[in-house]
Amino acid sequence: MMHIEELEDQLVKELASGKGQASLFLEIEDRIIEFNSTEVFRSASLIKLPILFEALRQLEEGILQPDRLLSVRQEDKVGDTGVLQAMNTQQITIHDLLTLMIIVSDNSATNLVIDLIGMAPINSTISKIGMKNTILKRRMLDFKAAQAGNDNFTTSADIVLCLKEAIEGQWLKEQSRDRFTALLLQQQFKEKLPAYMDQSLMEIGNKTGELAGIEHDCAFITYGDKRAYAAVLIDGLEDNETGKSIIRQVGKQINSYISGISTGNPNY
């Protein structure tokens, strides 16, 4: 069975092996393993987690209604990824926008959500829940804004905090916490942290992020009656595949550790 110190050694070795800058925050078995966890990175699509958090809060408050239809104009469709830009639809519900934003990381859907709920309330919630080094300054794929210095930033420690507060915290009601959890469990991009994880032993909900030279992933991992949280952020990559590979290895080590704990556990 792997000891926690061994897990930490393996993870640090893996993260230090790459050419880019890497960061990790892992909370597991009441222990925290950190590697550059407060170093600030461009957030890529991980910023969609606090956006979802604030959208769920506004739904609770009745500011938004899940079945309200929003217009989708041709100019709202950005980039060549996601689903919305390929759909011949002129209206969509808020419920479906949030689903697309998370499970396929749809940027057009995300921008519609940002415009709907407002950057200021999102940043206010980011601040309120204690994400000290996270900020939303631009819409998705607005590279002009990014070049002007208005980018979105976060840390691995902040991302785990966001996951934990959304799933276990007091900020959202149970129905919203369940919705947040369900959306991450329905994630379509599982080629990073969950890639080598034993899905018969554990339940993994995750959210990825990537841009040129950037690979991120974060997850909650439920096993038996316990839950672990992980965030891995990597920037400055010469090729993205290297970053994906490192994150997969991190997931593999976490899997080995949990598998070791779970052997002979009456919960299984």
mmCIF file of N, CA, C and O in Angstrom, residues 56-64 173:
data_model
loop_
_atom_site.group_PDB
_atom_site.id
_atom_site.type_symbol
_atom_site.label_atom_id
_atom_site.label_comp_id
_atom_site.label_asym_id
_atom_site.label_seq_id
_atom_site.Cartn_x
_atom_site.Cartn_y
_atom_site.Cartn_z
ATOM 1 N N LEU A 56 -25.731 29.397 -10.508
ATOM 2 C CA LEU A 56 -26.589 28.590 -9.630
ATOM 3 C C LEU A 56 -27.131 29.426 -8.471
ATOM 4 O O LEU A 56 -28.292 29.289 -8.077
ATOM 5 N N ARG A 57 -26.297 30.309 -7.949
ATOM 6 C CA ARG A 57 -26.730 31.199 -6.860
ATOM 7 C C ARG A 57 -27.868 32.107 -7.345
ATOM 8 O O ARG A 57 -28.867 32.298 -6.649
ATOM 9 N N GLN A 58 -27.718 32.663 -8.562
ATOM 10 C CA GLN A 58 -28.758 33.544 -9.104
ATOM 11 C C GLN A 58 -30.049 32.770 -9.417
ATOM 12 O O GLN A 58 -31.144 33.321 -9.288
ATOM 13 N N LEU A 59 -29.920 31.517 -9.807
ATOM 14 C CA LEU A 59 -31.110 30.681 -10.009
ATOM 15 C C LEU A 59 -31.839 30.475 -8.679
ATOM 16 O O LEU A 59 -33.063 30.536 -8.610
ATOM 17 N N GLU A 60 -31.061 30.238 -7.618
ATOM 18 C CA GLU A 60 -31.651 30.085 -6.275
ATOM 19 C C GLU A 60 -32.403 31.338 -5.839
ATOM 20 O O GLU A 60 -33.476 31.252 -5.244
ATOM 21 N N GLU A 61 -31.794 32.485 -6.143
ATOM 22 C CA GLU A 61 -32.379 33.770 -5.723
ATOM 23 C C GLU A 61 -33.598 34.150 -6.567
ATOM 24 O O GLU A 61 -34.302 35.107 -6.251
ATOM 25 N N GLY A 62 -33.814 33.415 -7.665
ATOM 26 C CA GLY A 62 -34.926 33.753 -8.543
ATOM 27 C C GLY A 62 -34.592 34.880 -9.517
ATOM 28 O O GLY A 62 -35.460 35.374 -10.239
ATOM 29 N N ILE A 63 -33.309 35.285 -9.537
ATOM 30 C CA ILE A 63 -32.871 36.318 -10.501
ATOM 31 C C ILE A 63 -32.943 35.732 -11.912
ATOM 32 O O ILE A 63 -33.277 36.416 -12.872
ATOM 33 N N LEU A 64 -32.629 34.447 -12.015
ATOM 34 C CA LEU A 64 -32.717 33.713 -13.284
ATOM 35 C C LEU A 64 -33.727 32.582 -13.138
ATOM 36 O O LEU A 64 -33.923 32.062 -12.039
ATOM 37 N N LYS A 173 -27.569 26.094 -1.880
ATOM 38 C CA LYS A 173 -28.524 25.130 -1.321
ATOM 39 C C LYS A 173 -28.248 23.747 -1.900
ATOM 40 O O LYS A 173 -27.586 23.608 -2.924
#
